[in-house]
mmCIF file of C-alpha atoms and ligand atoms in Angstrom:
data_model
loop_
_atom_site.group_PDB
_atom_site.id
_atom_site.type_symbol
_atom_site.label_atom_id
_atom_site.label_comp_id
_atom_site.label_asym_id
_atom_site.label_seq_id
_atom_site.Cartn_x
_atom_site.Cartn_y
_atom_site.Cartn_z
ATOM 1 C CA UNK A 1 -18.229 -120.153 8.406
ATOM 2 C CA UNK A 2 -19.735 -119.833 11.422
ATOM 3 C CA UNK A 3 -17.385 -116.042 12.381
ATOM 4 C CA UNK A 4 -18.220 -115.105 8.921
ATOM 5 C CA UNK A 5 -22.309 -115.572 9.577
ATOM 6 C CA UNK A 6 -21.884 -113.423 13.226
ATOM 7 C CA UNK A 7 -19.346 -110.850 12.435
ATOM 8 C CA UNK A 8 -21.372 -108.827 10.109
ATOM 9 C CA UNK A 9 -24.462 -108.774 12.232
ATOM 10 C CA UNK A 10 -22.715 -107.946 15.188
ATOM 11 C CA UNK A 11 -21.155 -105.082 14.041
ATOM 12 C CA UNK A 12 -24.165 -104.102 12.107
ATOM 13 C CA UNK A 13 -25.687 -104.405 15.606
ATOM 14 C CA UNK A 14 -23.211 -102.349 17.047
ATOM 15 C CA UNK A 15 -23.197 -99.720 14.321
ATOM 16 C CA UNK A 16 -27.016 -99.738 15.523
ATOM 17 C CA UNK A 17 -26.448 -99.806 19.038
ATOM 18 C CA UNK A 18 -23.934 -96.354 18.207
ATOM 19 C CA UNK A 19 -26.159 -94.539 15.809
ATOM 20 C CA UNK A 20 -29.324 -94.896 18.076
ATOM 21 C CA UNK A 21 -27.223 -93.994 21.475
ATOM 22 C CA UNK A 22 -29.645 -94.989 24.273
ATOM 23 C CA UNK A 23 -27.326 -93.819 26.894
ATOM 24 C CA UNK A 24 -27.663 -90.278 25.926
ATOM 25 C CA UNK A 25 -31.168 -90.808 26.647
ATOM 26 C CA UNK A 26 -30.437 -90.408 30.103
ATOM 27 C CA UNK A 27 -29.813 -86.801 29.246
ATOM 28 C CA UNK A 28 -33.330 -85.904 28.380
ATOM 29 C CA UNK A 29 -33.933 -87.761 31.554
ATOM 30 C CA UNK A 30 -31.975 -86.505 34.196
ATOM 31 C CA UNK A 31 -33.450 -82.906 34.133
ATOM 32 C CA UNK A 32 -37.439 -84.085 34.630
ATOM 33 C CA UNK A 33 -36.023 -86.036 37.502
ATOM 34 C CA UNK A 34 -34.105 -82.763 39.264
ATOM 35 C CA UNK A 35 -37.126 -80.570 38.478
ATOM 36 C CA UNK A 36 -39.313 -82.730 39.689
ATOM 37 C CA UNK A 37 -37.186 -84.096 42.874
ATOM 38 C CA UNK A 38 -36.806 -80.060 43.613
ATOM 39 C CA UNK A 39 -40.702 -80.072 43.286
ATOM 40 C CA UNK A 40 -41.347 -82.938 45.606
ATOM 41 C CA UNK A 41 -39.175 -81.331 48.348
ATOM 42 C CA UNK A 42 -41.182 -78.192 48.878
ATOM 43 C CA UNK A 43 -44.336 -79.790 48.337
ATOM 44 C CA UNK A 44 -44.202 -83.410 49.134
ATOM 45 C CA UNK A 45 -46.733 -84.168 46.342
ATOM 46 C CA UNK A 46 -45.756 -85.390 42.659
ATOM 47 C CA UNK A 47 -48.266 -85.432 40.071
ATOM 48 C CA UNK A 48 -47.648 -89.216 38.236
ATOM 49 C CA UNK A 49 -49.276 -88.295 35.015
ATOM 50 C CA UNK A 50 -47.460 -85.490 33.926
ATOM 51 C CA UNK A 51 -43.991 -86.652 35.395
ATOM 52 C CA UNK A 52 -44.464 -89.733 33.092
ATOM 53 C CA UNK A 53 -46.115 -87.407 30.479
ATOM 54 C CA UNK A 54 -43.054 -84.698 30.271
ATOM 55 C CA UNK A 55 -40.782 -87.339 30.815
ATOM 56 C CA UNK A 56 -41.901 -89.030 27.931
ATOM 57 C CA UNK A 57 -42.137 -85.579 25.657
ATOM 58 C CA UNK A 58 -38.325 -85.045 26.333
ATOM 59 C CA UNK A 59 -37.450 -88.234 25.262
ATOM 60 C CA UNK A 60 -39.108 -87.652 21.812
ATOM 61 C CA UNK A 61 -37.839 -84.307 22.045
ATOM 62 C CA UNK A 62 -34.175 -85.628 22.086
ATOM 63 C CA UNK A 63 -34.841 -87.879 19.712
ATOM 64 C CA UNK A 64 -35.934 -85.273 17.127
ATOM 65 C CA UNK A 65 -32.561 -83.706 18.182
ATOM 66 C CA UNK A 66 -30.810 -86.706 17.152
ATOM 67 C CA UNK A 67 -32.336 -87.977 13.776
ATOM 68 C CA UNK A 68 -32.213 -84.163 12.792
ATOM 69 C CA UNK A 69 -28.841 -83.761 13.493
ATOM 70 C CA UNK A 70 -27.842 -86.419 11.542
ATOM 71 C CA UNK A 71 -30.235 -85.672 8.542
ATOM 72 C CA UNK A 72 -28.740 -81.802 8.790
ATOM 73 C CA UNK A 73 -25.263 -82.950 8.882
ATOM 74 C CA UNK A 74 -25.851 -85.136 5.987
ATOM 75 C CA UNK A 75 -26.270 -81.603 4.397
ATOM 76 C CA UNK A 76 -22.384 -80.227 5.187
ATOM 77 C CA UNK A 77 -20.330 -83.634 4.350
ATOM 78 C CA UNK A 78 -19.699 -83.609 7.829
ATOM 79 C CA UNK A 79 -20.711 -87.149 8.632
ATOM 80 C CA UNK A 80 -19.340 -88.749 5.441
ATOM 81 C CA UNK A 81 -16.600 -90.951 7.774
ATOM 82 C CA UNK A 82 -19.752 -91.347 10.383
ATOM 83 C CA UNK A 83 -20.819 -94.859 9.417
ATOM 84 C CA UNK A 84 -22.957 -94.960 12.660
ATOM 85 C CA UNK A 85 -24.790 -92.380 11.039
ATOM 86 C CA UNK A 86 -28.427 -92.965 11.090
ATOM 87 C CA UNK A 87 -28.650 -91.534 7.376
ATOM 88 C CA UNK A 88 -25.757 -93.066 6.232
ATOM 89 C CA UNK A 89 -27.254 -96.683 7.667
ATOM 90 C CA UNK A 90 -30.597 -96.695 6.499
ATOM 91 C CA UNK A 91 -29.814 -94.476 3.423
ATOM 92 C CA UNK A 92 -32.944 -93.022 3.224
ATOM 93 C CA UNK A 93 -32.568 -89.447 4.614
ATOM 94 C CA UNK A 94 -36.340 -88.450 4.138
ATOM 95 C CA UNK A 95 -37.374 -91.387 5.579
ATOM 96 C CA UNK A 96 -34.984 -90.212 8.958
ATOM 97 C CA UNK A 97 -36.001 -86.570 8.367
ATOM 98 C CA UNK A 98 -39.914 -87.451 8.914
ATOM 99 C CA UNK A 99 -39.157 -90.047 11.594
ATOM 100 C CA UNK A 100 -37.482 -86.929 13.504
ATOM 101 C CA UNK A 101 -40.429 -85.004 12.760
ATOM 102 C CA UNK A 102 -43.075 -86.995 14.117
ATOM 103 C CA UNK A 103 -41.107 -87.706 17.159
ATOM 104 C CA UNK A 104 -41.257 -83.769 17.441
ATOM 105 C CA UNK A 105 -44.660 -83.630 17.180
ATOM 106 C CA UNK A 106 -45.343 -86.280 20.008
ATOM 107 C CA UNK A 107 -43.018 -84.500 22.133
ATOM 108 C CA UNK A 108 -45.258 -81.157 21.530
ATOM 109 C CA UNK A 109 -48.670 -83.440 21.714
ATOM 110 C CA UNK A 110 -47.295 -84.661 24.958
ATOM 111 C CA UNK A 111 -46.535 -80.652 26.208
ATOM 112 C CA UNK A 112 -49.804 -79.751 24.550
ATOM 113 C CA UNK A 113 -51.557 -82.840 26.460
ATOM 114 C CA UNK A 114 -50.089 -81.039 29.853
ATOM 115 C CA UNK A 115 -50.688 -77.694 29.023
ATOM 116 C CA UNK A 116 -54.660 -78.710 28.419
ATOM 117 C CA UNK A 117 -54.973 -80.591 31.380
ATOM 118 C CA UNK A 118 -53.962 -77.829 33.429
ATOM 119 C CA UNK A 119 -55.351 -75.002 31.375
ATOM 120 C CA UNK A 120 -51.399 -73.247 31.467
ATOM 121 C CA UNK A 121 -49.883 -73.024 28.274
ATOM 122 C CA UNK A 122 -46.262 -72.045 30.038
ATOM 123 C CA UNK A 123 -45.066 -75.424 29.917
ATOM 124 C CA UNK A 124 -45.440 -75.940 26.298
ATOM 125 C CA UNK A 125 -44.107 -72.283 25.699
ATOM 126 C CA UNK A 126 -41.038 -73.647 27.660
ATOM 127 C CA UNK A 127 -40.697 -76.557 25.443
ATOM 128 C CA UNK A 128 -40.924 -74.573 21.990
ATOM 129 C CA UNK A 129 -38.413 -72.299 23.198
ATOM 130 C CA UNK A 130 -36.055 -75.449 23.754
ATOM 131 C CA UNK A 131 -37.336 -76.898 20.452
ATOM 132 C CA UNK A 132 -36.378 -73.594 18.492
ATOM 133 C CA UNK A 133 -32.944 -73.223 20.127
ATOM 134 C CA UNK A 134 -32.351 -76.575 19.653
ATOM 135 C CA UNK A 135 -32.687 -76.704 15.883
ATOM 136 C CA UNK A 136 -30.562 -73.253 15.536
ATOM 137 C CA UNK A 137 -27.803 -75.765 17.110
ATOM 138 C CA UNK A 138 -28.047 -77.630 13.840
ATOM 139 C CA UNK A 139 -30.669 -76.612 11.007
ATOM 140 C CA UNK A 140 -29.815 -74.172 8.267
ATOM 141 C CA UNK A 141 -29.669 -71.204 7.855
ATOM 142 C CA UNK A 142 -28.073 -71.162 11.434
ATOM 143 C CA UNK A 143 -26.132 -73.917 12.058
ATOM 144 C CA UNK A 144 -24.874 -72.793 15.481
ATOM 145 C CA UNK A 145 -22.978 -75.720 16.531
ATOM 146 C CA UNK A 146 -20.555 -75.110 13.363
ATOM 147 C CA UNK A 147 -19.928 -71.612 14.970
ATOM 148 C CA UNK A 148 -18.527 -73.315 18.588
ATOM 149 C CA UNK A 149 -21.481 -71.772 20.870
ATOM 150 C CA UNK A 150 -23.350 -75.282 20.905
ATOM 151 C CA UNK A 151 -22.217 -75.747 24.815
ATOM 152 C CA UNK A 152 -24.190 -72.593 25.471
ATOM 153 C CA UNK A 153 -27.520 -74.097 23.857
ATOM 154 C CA UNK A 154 -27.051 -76.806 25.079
ATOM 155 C CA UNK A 155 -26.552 -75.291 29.009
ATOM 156 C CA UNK A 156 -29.685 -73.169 28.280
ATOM 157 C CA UNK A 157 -31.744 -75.967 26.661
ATOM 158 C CA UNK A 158 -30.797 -79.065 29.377
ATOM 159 C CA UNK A 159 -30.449 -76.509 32.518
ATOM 160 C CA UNK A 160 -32.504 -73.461 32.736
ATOM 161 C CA UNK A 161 -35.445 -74.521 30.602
ATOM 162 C CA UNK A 162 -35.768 -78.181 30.763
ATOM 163 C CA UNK A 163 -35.616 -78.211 35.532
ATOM 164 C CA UNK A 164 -37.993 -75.214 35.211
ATOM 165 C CA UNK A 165 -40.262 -76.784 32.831
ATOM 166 C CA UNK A 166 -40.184 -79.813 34.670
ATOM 167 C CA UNK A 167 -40.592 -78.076 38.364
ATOM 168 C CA UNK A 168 -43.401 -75.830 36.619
ATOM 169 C CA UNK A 169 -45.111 -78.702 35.450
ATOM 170 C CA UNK A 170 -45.445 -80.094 38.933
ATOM 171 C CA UNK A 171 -46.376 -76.838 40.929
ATOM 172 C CA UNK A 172 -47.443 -74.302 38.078
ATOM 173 C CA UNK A 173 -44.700 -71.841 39.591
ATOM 174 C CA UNK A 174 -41.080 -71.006 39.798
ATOM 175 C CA UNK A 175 -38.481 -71.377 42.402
ATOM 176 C CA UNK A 176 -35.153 -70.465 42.658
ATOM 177 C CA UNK A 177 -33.708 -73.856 44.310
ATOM 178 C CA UNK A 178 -35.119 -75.242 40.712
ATOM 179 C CA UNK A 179 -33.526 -72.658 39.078
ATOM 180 C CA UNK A 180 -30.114 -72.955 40.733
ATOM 181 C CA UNK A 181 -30.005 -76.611 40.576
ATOM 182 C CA UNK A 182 -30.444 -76.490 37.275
ATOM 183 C CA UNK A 183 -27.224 -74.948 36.877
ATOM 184 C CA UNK A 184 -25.577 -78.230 37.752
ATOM 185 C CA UNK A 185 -27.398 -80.276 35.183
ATOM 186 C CA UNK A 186 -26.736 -77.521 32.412
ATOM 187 C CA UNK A 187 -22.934 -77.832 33.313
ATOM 188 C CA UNK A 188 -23.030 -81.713 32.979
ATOM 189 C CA UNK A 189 -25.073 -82.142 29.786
ATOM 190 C CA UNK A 190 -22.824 -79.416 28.399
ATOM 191 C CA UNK A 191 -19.593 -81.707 29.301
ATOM 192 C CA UNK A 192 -21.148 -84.218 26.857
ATOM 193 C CA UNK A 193 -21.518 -82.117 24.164
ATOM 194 C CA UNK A 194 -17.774 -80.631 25.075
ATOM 195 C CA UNK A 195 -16.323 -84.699 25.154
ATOM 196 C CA UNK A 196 -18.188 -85.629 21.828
ATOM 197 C CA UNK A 197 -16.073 -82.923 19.602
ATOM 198 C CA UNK A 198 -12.569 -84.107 21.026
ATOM 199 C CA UNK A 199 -12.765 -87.206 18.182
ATOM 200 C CA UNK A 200 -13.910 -85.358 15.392
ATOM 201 C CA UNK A 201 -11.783 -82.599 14.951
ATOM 202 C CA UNK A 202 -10.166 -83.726 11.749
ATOM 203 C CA UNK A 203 -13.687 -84.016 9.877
ATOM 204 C CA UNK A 204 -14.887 -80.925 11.848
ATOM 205 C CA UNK A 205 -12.225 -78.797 10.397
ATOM 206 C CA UNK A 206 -12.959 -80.237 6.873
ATOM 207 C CA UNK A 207 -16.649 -79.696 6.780
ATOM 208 C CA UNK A 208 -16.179 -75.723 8.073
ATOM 209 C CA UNK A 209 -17.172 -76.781 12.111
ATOM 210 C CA UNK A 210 -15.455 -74.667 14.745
ATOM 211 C CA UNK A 211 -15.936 -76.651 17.729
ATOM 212 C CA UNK A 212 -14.755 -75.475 20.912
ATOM 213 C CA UNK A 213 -12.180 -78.104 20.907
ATOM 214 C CA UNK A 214 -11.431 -77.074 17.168
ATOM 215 C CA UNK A 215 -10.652 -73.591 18.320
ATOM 216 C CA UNK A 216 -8.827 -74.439 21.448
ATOM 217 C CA UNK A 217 -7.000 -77.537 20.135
ATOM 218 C CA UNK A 218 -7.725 -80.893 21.989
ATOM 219 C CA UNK A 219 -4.909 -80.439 24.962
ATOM 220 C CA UNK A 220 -6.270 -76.865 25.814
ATOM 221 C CA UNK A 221 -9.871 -78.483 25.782
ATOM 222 C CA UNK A 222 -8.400 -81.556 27.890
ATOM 223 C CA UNK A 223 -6.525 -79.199 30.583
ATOM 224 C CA UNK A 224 -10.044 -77.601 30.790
ATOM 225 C CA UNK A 225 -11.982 -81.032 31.982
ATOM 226 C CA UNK A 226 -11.289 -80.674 35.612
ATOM 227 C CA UNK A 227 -12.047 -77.266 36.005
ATOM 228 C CA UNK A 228 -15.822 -78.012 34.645
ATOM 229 C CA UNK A 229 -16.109 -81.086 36.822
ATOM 230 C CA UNK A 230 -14.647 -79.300 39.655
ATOM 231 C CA UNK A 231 -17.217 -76.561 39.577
ATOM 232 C CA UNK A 232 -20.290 -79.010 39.451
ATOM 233 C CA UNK A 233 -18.963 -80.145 42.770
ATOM 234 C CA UNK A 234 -17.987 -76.390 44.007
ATOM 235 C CA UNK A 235 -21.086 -75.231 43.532
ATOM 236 C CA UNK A 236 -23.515 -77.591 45.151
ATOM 237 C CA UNK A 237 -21.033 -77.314 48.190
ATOM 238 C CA UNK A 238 -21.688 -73.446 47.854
ATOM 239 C CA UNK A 239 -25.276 -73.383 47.728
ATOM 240 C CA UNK A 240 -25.764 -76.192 49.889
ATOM 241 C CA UNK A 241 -23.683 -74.162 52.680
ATOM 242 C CA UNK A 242 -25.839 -71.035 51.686
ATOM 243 C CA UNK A 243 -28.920 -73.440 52.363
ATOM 244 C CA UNK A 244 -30.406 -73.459 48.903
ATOM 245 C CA UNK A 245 -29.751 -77.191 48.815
ATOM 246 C CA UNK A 246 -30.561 -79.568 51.119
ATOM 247 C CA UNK A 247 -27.195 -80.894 52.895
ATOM 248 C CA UNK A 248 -28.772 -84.621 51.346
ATOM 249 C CA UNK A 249 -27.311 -83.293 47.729
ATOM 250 C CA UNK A 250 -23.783 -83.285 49.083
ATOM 251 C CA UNK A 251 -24.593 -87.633 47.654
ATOM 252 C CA UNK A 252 -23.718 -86.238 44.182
ATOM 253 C CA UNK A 253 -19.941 -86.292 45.725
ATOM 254 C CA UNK A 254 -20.547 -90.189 45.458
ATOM 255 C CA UNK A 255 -20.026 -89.479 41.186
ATOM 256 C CA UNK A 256 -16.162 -87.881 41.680
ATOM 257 C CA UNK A 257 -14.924 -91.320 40.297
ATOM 258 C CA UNK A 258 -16.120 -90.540 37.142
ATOM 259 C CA UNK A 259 -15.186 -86.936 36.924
ATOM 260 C CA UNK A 260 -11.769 -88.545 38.035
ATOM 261 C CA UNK A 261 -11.968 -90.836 35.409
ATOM 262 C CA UNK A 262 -12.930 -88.631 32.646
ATOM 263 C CA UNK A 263 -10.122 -86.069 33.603
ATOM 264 C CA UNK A 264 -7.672 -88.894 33.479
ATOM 265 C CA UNK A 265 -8.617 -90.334 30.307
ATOM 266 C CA UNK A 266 -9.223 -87.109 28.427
ATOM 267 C CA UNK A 267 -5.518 -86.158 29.320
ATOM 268 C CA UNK A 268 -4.230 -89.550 28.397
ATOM 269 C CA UNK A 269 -5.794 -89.725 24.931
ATOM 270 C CA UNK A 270 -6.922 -86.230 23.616
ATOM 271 C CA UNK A 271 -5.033 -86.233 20.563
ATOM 272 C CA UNK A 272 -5.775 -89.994 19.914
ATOM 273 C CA UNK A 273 -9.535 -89.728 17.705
ATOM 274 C CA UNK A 274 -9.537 -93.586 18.298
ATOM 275 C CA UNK A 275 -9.018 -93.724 21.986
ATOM 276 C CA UNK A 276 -10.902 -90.342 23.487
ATOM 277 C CA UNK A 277 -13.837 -90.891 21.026
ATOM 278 C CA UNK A 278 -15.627 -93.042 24.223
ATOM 279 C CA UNK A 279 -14.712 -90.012 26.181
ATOM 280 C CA UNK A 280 -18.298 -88.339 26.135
ATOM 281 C CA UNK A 281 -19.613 -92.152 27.340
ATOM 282 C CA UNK A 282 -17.822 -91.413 30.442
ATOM 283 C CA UNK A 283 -19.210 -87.830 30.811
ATOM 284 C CA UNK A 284 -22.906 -89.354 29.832
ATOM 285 C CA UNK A 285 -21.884 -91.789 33.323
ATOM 286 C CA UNK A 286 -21.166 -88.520 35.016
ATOM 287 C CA UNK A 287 -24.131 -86.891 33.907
ATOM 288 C CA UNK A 288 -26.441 -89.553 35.088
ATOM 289 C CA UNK A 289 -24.902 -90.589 38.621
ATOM 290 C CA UNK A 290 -24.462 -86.679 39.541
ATOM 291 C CA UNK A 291 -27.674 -86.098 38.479
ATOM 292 C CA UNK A 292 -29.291 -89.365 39.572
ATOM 293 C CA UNK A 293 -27.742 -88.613 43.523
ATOM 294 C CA UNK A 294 -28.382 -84.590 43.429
ATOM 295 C CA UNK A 295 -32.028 -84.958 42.195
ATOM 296 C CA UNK A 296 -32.062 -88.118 45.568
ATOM 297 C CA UNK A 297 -30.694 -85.228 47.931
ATOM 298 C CA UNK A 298 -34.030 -83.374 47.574
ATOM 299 C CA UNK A 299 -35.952 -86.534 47.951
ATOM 300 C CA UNK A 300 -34.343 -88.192 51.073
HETATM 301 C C1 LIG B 1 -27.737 -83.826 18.647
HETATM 302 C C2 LIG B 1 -26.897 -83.263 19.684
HETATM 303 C C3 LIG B 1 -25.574 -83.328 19.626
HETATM 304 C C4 LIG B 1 -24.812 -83.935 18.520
HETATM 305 O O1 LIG B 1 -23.956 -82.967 18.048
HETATM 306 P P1 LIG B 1 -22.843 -83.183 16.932
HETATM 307 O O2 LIG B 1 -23.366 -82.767 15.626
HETATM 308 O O3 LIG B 1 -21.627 -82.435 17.393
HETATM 309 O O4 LIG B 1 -22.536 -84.688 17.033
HETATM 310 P P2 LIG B 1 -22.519 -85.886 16.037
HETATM 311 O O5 LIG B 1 -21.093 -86.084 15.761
HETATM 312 O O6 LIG B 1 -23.101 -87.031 16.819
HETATM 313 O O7 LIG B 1 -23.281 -85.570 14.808
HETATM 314 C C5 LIG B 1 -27.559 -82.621 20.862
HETATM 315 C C6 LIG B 1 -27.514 -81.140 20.864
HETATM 316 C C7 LIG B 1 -28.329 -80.532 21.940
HETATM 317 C C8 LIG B 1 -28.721 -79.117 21.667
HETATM 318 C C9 LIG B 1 -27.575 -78.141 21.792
HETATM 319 C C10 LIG B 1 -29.877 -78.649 22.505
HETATM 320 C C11 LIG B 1 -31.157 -79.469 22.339
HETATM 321 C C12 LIG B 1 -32.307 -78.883 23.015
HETATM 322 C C13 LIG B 1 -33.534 -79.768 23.119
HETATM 323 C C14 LIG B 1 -34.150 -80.024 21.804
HETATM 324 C C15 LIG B 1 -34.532 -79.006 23.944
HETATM 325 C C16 LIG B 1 -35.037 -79.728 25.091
HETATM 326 C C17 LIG B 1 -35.697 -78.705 26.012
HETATM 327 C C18 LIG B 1 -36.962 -78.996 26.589
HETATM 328 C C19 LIG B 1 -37.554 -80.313 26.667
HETATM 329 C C20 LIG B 1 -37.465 -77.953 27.483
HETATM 330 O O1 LIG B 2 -24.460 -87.775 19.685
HETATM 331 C C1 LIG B 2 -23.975 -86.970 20.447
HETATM 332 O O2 LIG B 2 -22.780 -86.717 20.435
HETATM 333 C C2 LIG B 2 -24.865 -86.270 21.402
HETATM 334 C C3 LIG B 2 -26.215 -86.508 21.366
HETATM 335 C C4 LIG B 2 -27.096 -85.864 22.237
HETATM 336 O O3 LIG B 2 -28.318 -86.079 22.194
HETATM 337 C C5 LIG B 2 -26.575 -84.934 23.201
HETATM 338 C C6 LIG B 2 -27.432 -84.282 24.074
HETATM 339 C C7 LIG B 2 -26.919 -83.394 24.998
HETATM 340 C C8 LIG B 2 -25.550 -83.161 25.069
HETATM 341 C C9 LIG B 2 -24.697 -83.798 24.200
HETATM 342 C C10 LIG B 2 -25.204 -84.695 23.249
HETATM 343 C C11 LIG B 2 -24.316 -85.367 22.343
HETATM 344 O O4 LIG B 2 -23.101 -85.146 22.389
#
């Protein structure tokens, strides 16, 4: 009686817990942090109001990403096995659609709200850039993801755009340490997306998707895990030793267990949808120790 009462709610609450993913929140985290940290190393100042303010923008941001995504794959048949789909839970997918959409537009009031208070309008030309390529990732007609080039979005969107708009946000100008450390947090966020496809490639291949890991097949995509990790590592040794990075950064060293871990499991299980699927879980611990212990190396 009393397993029949609790099993359905916990899994219900775990089918929750998986649709709403707030460990990938970290990702929409991890790149105000580094712009900012980057900021507060040539300045020493940080401005508390818009940190919290863009930091609270790319939160909703992501979550746009998210409820979108899973409204736009509702569209392809792609997420019919995805019970932790956020459609396929609630069953309502306009009510999802307009939830995404007014997360959106507090992400942009929050990048307006910045842009006003310091009479610049670059920050929140930054953010619709990231806003645009990130719905050519997944909304029709474009659907970019399906065509395997999502990594690259995703490297542009979480690397490039998000550290400078963060940096810019705190200095109202650009640097090139900002610039090259966002190269690092590009590489990691686009591991995630790289780790999530290694599961799906059955339901990919039905719904038309050609995933990087669809077009390389799952061992070819596992034998390229270290390589990525490695060159995170490799190049903040490289442009610490050019002295672009403070020798502090060398910390993010401290997160090799779980590139280590994420080769080793990757390898073990790539062709096992049931066992690799917590693969990009490992790569979202990655993400936010690097990150967390790079972005400290410009603080210390
Ligand atoms: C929703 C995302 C991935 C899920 O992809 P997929 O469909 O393969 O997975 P499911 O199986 O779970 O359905 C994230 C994709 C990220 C995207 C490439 C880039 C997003 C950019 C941000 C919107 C822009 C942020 C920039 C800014 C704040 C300057
Ligand atoms: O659900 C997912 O698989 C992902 C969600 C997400 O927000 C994200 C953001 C950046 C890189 C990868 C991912 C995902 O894989």
């Amino acid at each position: 009686m009393t397993t029949k009462s609790v099993a359905p709610s916990n899994s219900a609450n775990k089918l929750w817990f998986a649709a709403i993913k707030p460990p990938m929140y970290s990702v929409a985290v991890m790149p105000v942090w580094v712009g900012t940290a980057v900021a507060f190393a040539e300045t020493r100042a940080i401005n508390t109001a818009i940190f919290i303010t863009y930091l609270l923008a790319s939160i909703f941001i992501l979550a746009w990403m998210n409820l979108s995504n899973d409204v736009f794959d509702s569209e392809t048949g792609i997420d019919a096995n995805k019970h932790h789909s956020l459609v396929n839970l609630t069953g309502d997918k306009s009510l999802i659609f307009w939830l995404g959409n007014a997360f959106l537009a507090l992400g942009i009031l929050g990048s307006s709200a910045i842009a006003w208070w310091q009479k610049d309008f670059t920050l929140l030309a930054i953010v619709l850039v990231g806003c645009a390529l990130g719905y050519t990732y997944q909304g029709p007609p474009f659907r970019l993801g399906y065509q395997g080039v999502g990594e690259i979005i995703c490297f542009i969107c979480f690397g490039p755009l998000a550290v400078s708009a963060a940096y810019y946000s705190q200095t109202q100008s650009w640097s090139s340490t900002s610039l090259t450390a966002s190269i690092i947090i590009g590489i990691t966020t686009s591991l995630i997306l790289f780790c999530s496809h290694f599961h799906q490639v059955k339901d990919d291949l039905a719904a038309g998707k050609r995933s990087p890991i669809v077009r390389l097949g799952t061992a070819r995509g596992a034998q390229l895990i270290p390589w990525f990790c490695g060159f995170i590592y490799a190049l903040t040794l490289l442009f610490t030793l050019l002295g672009l990075f403070p020798i502090q950064t060398l910390l993010i060293f401290a997160s090799l267990p779980f590139a280590i871990q994420l080769t080793r499991h990757v390898q073990a299980y790539h062709n096992q949808p049931d066992k690799v699927s917590n693969c990009k879980f490992i790569a979202v611990a990655l993400h936010f120790w690097s990150g967390l212990l790079f972005g400290l190396g410009f603080v210390l």
